[in-house]
Amino acid sequence: MFGFIRPVKAELRVKEAERFRQVYCGLCHTIRAQYGHFYTLFLSYDMTFFALVIGCGEQSAAPPCQKRCAAHPLVRQSCAETDAALTRAADVSVLLTYHKLQDSVRDERGIKRLAARLLCLLGRRGYRKASARLPDANAEMVEALAALHMLEQQNCDSMDRAADASARLTAAAVPHTGDSRERVLRQMFYHIGRWLYLLDAAQDAGEDIKAGSYNPVVRRYGLRTADLTEIKEPLERTLERSLADVCMAFDLLDARQDAELIRNIIFLGMPVVTRQVLDGTYQTNGGWGKHGSL
């Protein structure tokens, strides 16, 4: 995922902000326990959100524990206990991170490609473990990435086709349960993936134009500069359609815990980030650099 998914802090209650931080820290500890320190370097709010949504069907969360970590070596921090949702999120985080690094090896040049190759080498063992734990999800991801890579090679000017391939990548992260909940979750994360891909393309338009890299937004609208002013309205409409489908899917989930926190993210946080990217005012991590901070 791309780092665009986060709550609006000003609209969170204190206990909701603390819960988000606990799940973030819990995911970090879960990744470290399962895969070592390397993959904790790629921890994101996106995967914290994934863990919250996957676990929202449970009646209640286990009481938090207290743990130290490299970011907080002196004082123990309140941390969510590892459960099925955090374990799934840890596995998916490793798969998505490794595939993102592989994509960088294909797309980057010079020192950036060399760095991506090195990171792939360091992450290969963890990837093999995660793909063995989630073989079906990994197979779907590989298939979706192959389709996306083919469209990039064709310099496809259809945003929908490119976004569909990326959306299938995030939908593959949903656990296979064979029930209606799985169908709703897959629909929800399909549209989250579509939104992420197109928003990332809009954010990277200027950089991709300069580098001559494939970008579906640039291709669709024939952009020559990073200025999105003329295409802001139609692009915002297509992004809002995906967000509307995300919201409708969440309403069908009947969340039993963390419902208001998740609502904050999808009803407030994601629309805010959409506007910031299209206005050119978006800042990575909202301008916050502190590990795990909101």
XYZ file of N, CA, C and O in Angstrom, residues 178-263:
344
model
N -15.183 -17.974 2.682
C -16.279 -18.572 1.940
C -17.656 -18.083 2.329
O -18.663 -18.718 1.993
N -17.738 -16.951 3.021
C -19.052 -16.445 3.444
C -19.286 -15.053 2.877
O -18.477 -14.508 2.122
N -20.417 -14.464 3.263
C -20.768 -13.145 2.735
C -19.805 -12.079 3.222
O -19.560 -11.082 2.526
N -19.253 -12.275 4.414
C -18.294 -11.301 4.944
C -17.053 -11.208 4.042
O -16.540 -10.115 3.801
N -16.583 -12.346 3.563
C -15.435 -12.321 2.650
C -15.762 -11.532 1.389
O -14.946 -10.738 0.912
N -16.957 -11.732 0.847
C -17.339 -11.024 -0.375
C -17.381 -9.513 -0.146
O -16.938 -8.734 -0.995
N -17.906 -9.108 1.008
C -17.975 -7.683 1.323
C -16.569 -7.111 1.509
O -16.251 -6.024 0.999
N -15.721 -7.841 2.222
C -14.351 -7.375 2.453
C -13.565 -7.280 1.145
O -12.803 -6.334 0.940
N -13.756 -8.248 0.271
C -13.048 -8.196 -1.009
C -13.511 -6.998 -1.842
O -12.702 -6.343 -2.507
N -14.803 -6.739 -1.806
C -15.319 -5.561 -2.518
C -14.736 -4.286 -1.920
O -14.334 -3.362 -2.654
N -14.695 -4.240 -0.593
C -14.176 -3.057 0.099
C -12.713 -2.812 -0.258
O -12.323 -1.701 -0.633
N -11.888 -3.865 -0.182
C -10.460 -3.682 -0.442
C -10.149 -3.598 -1.938
O -9.109 -3.047 -2.312
N -11.041 -4.088 -2.766
C -10.888 -3.848 -4.208
C -10.949 -2.351 -4.482
O -10.084 -1.794 -5.174
N -11.959 -1.695 -3.943
C -12.116 -0.264 -4.214
C -11.090 0.570 -3.462
O -10.708 1.656 -3.940
N -10.635 0.086 -2.317
C -9.522 0.767 -1.650
C -8.278 0.696 -2.530
O -7.559 1.689 -2.697
N -8.021 -0.470 -3.123
C -6.872 -0.629 -4.006
C -6.978 0.264 -5.228
O -5.979 0.842 -5.682
N -8.174 0.367 -5.780
C -8.378 1.239 -6.951
C -8.095 2.687 -6.582
O -7.404 3.404 -7.317
N -8.643 3.120 -5.454
C -8.427 4.495 -4.975
C -6.943 4.759 -4.727
O -6.407 5.795 -5.146
N -6.279 3.835 -4.060
C -4.852 3.991 -3.772
C -4.029 4.136 -5.047
O -3.151 5.001 -5.145
N -4.308 3.288 -6.015
C -3.510 3.279 -7.245
C -3.664 4.583 -8.019
O -2.673 5.187 -8.450
N -4.899 5.039 -8.185
C -5.131 6.259 -8.957
C -4.650 7.494 -8.201
O -4.118 8.440 -8.808
N -4.798 7.480 -6.869
C -4.319 8.623 -6.086
C -2.796 8.693 -6.122
O -2.213 9.779 -6.240
N -2.156 7.543 -6.049
C -0.698 7.504 -6.139
C -0.229 7.983 -7.512
O 0.776 8.695 -7.630
N -0.964 7.612 -8.558
C -0.617 8.065 -9.905
C -0.744 9.587 -10.015
O 0.102 10.243 -10.639
N -1.784 10.136 -9.410
C -1.946 11.591 -9.423
C -0.821 12.270 -8.654
O -0.276 13.288 -9.094
N -0.457 11.706 -7.524
C 0.617 12.266 -6.704
C 1.959 12.238 -7.439
O 2.764 13.164 -7.319
N 2.201 11.180 -8.205
C 3.493 10.989 -8.870
C 3.533 11.530 -10.300
O 4.517 11.299 -11.009
N 2.486 12.228 -10.728
C 2.399 12.642 -12.130
C 3.622 13.421 -12.590
O 4.219 13.112 -13.633
N 4.017 14.428 -11.836
C 5.150 15.251 -12.238
C 6.443 14.472 -12.332
O 7.203 14.597 -13.311
N 6.688 13.645 -11.328
C 7.899 12.829 -11.305
C 7.923 11.837 -12.463
O 8.967 11.620 -13.089
N 6.769 11.230 -12.770
C 6.704 10.243 -13.849
C 6.851 10.900 -15.226
O 7.436 10.312 -16.145
N 6.306 12.098 -15.379
C 6.471 12.824 -16.644
C 7.952 13.109 -16.881
O 8.483 12.905 -17.977
N 8.627 13.559 -15.833
C 10.050 13.886 -15.953
C 10.882 12.648 -16.271
O 11.810 12.693 -17.085
N 10.524 11.512 -15.626
C 11.305 10.281 -15.809
C 10.875 9.494 -17.041
O 11.555 8.546 -17.436
N 9.733 9.842 -17.623
C 9.210 9.073 -18.748
C 8.633 7.743 -18.335
O 8.550 6.808 -19.141
N 8.207 7.640 -17.072
C 7.651 6.389 -16.549
C 6.158 6.302 -16.835
O 5.473 7.323 -16.982
N 5.646 5.064 -16.854
C 4.217 4.870 -17.116
C 3.393 5.430 -15.966
O 3.690 5.203 -14.788
N 2.351 6.143 -16.302
C 1.416 6.685 -15.315
C 0.046 6.754 -15.980
O -0.125 7.458 -16.986
N -0.943 6.021 -15.459
C -2.245 5.960 -16.137
C -2.987 7.296 -16.175
O -3.731 7.560 -17.123
N -2.796 8.135 -15.156
C -3.451 9.446 -15.156
C -2.825 10.335 -16.229
O -3.531 11.038 -16.972
N -1.512 10.310 -16.328
C -0.812 11.082 -17.351
C -1.235 10.632 -18.748
O -1.514 11.441 -19.633
N -1.316 9.302 -18.954
C -1.694 8.760 -20.254
C -3.143 9.102 -20.597
O -3.446 9.498 -21.718
N -4.033 8.946 -19.625
C -5.458 9.169 -19.886
C -5.747 10.614 -20.281
O -6.536 10.886 -21.203
N -5.108 11.568 -19.594
C -5.425 12.976 -19.824
C -4.365 13.709 -20.650
O -4.509 14.918 -20.877
N -3.338 12.990 -21.070
C -2.310 13.618 -21.884
C -1.586 14.744 -21.182
O -1.290 15.785 -21.787
N -1.283 14.570 -19.913
C -0.641 15.629 -19.132
C 0.775 15.904 -19.619
O 1.520 14.985 -19.968
N 1.140 17.161 -19.582
C 2.508 17.577 -19.926
C 3.239 18.100 -18.703
O 4.467 18.220 -18.712
N 2.485 18.488 -17.671
C 3.085 19.001 -16.436
C 2.373 18.347 -15.249
O 1.377 17.629 -15.417
N 2.877 18.633 -14.049
C 2.288 18.059 -12.831
C 1.020 18.790 -12.397
O 0.367 18.370 -11.434
N 0.655 19.861 -13.081
C -0.532 20.650 -12.727
C -1.798 19.852 -13.022
O -2.081 19.502 -14.166
N -2.573 19.569 -11.977
C -3.787 18.765 -12.114
C -5.051 19.623 -12.180
O -6.163 19.077 -12.166
N -4.904 20.924 -12.265
C -6.053 21.826 -12.173
C -7.148 21.488 -13.186
O -8.334 21.405 -12.833
N -6.764 21.273 -14.430
C -7.767 21.060 -15.480
C -8.463 19.713 -15.383
O -9.574 19.552 -15.894
N -7.806 18.736 -14.760
C -8.414 17.402 -14.674
C -8.895 17.087 -13.264
O -9.359 15.978 -12.995
N -8.784 18.057 -12.363
C -9.110 17.807 -10.958
C -10.547 17.321 -10.787
O -10.809 16.364 -10.054
N -11.482 17.962 -11.457
C -12.899 17.624 -11.266
C -13.234 16.200 -11.714
O -13.800 15.425 -10.930
N -12.904 15.778 -12.944
C -13.229 14.394 -13.332
C -12.437 13.347 -12.543
O -12.964 12.275 -12.245
N -11.192 13.671 -12.199
C -10.395 12.723 -11.425
C -10.953 12.571 -10.017
O -11.016 11.459 -9.473
N -11.391 13.680 -9.434
C -11.985 13.624 -8.105
C -13.272 12.804 -8.119
O -13.551 12.050 -7.181
N -14.048 12.920 -9.192
C -15.291 12.143 -9.287
C -15.014 10.642 -9.294
O -15.693 9.877 -8.625
N -14.018 10.218 -10.074
C -13.743 8.779 -10.143
C -13.177 8.260 -8.831
O -13.477 7.138 -8.416
N -12.403 9.082 -8.137
C -11.892 8.687 -6.830
C -13.021 8.625 -5.799
O -13.067 7.712 -4.961
N -13.937 9.569 -5.870
C -15.064 9.590 -4.923
C -16.003 8.408 -5.138
O -16.611 7.912 -4.184
N -16.118 7.936 -6.379
C -16.961 6.755 -6.638
C -16.394 5.532 -5.909
O -17.148 4.740 -5.340
N -15.079 5.386 -5.960
C -14.465 4.268 -5.242
C -14.659 4.422 -3.740
O -14.952 3.443 -3.041
N -14.494 5.636 -3.226
C -14.679 5.855 -1.788
C -16.126 5.584 -1.367
O -16.372 5.066 -0.273
N -17.078 5.929 -2.226
C -18.480 5.649 -1.914
C -18.709 4.143 -1.795
O -19.433 3.679 -0.898
N -18.096 3.353 -2.674
C -18.222 1.898 -2.615
C -17.533 1.338 -1.377
O -18.005 0.360 -0.782
N -16.423 1.943 -0.973
C -15.746 1.526 0.262
C -16.673 1.755 1.455
O -16.838 0.876 2.315
N -17.294 2.918 1.512
C -18.187 3.250 2.624
C -19.398 2.318 2.670
O -19.798 1.850 3.747
N -19.983 2.034 1.510
C -21.145 1.138 1.466
C -20.774 -0.276 1.898
O -21.526 -0.931 2.621
N -19.599 -0.726 1.476
C -19.157 -2.062 1.876
C -18.951 -2.120 3.381
O -19.341 -3.100 4.031
N -18.351 -1.092 3.947
C -18.127 -1.105 5.397
C -19.449 -1.133 6.157
O -19.572 -1.824 7.178
N -20.442 -0.412 5.670
C -21.743 -0.410 6.344
C -22.381 -1.801 6.362
O -23.210 -2.100 7.233
N -22.006 -2.656 5.409
C -22.551 -4.015 5.365
C -21.806 -4.983 6.296
O -22.266 -6.103 6.507
N -20.675 -4.538 6.844
C -19.842 -5.447 7.638
C -20.379 -5.704 9.039
O -20.013 -6.694 9.674
N -21.198 -4.789 9.558
C -21.700 -4.927 10.928
C -20.517 -5.045 11.893
O -20.371 -6.034 12.622
N -19.674 -4.027 11.906
C -18.484 -4.031 12.761
C -18.876 -4.062 14.234
O -19.740 -3.305 14.678
N -18.195 -4.929 14.983
C -18.481 -5.073 16.409
C -17.471 -4.354 17.282
O -17.711 -4.143 18.461
N -16.327 -4.020 16.737
C -15.342 -3.236 17.477
C -14.614 -2.294 16.514
O -14.538 -2.552 15.308
N -14.127 -1.196 17.059
C -13.356 -0.197 16.307
C -14.157 0.449 15.176
O -13.569 1.026 14.254
N -15.488 0.387 15.247
C -16.313 0.911 14.147
C -16.109 2.405 13.950
O -15.955 2.876 12.811
N -16.094 3.181 15.029
C -15.968 4.629 14.894
C -14.580 5.029 14.415
O -14.423 5.990 13.659
N -13.570 4.290 14.844
C -12.212 4.553 14.385
C -12.094 4.296 12.876
O -11.523 5.097 12.128
N -12.648 3.185 12.426
C -12.610 2.862 10.994
C -13.430 3.871 10.202
O -13.029 4.305 9.113
N -14.571 4.276 10.752
C -15.397 5.281 10.075
C -14.631 6.597 9.917
O -14.728 7.275 8.893
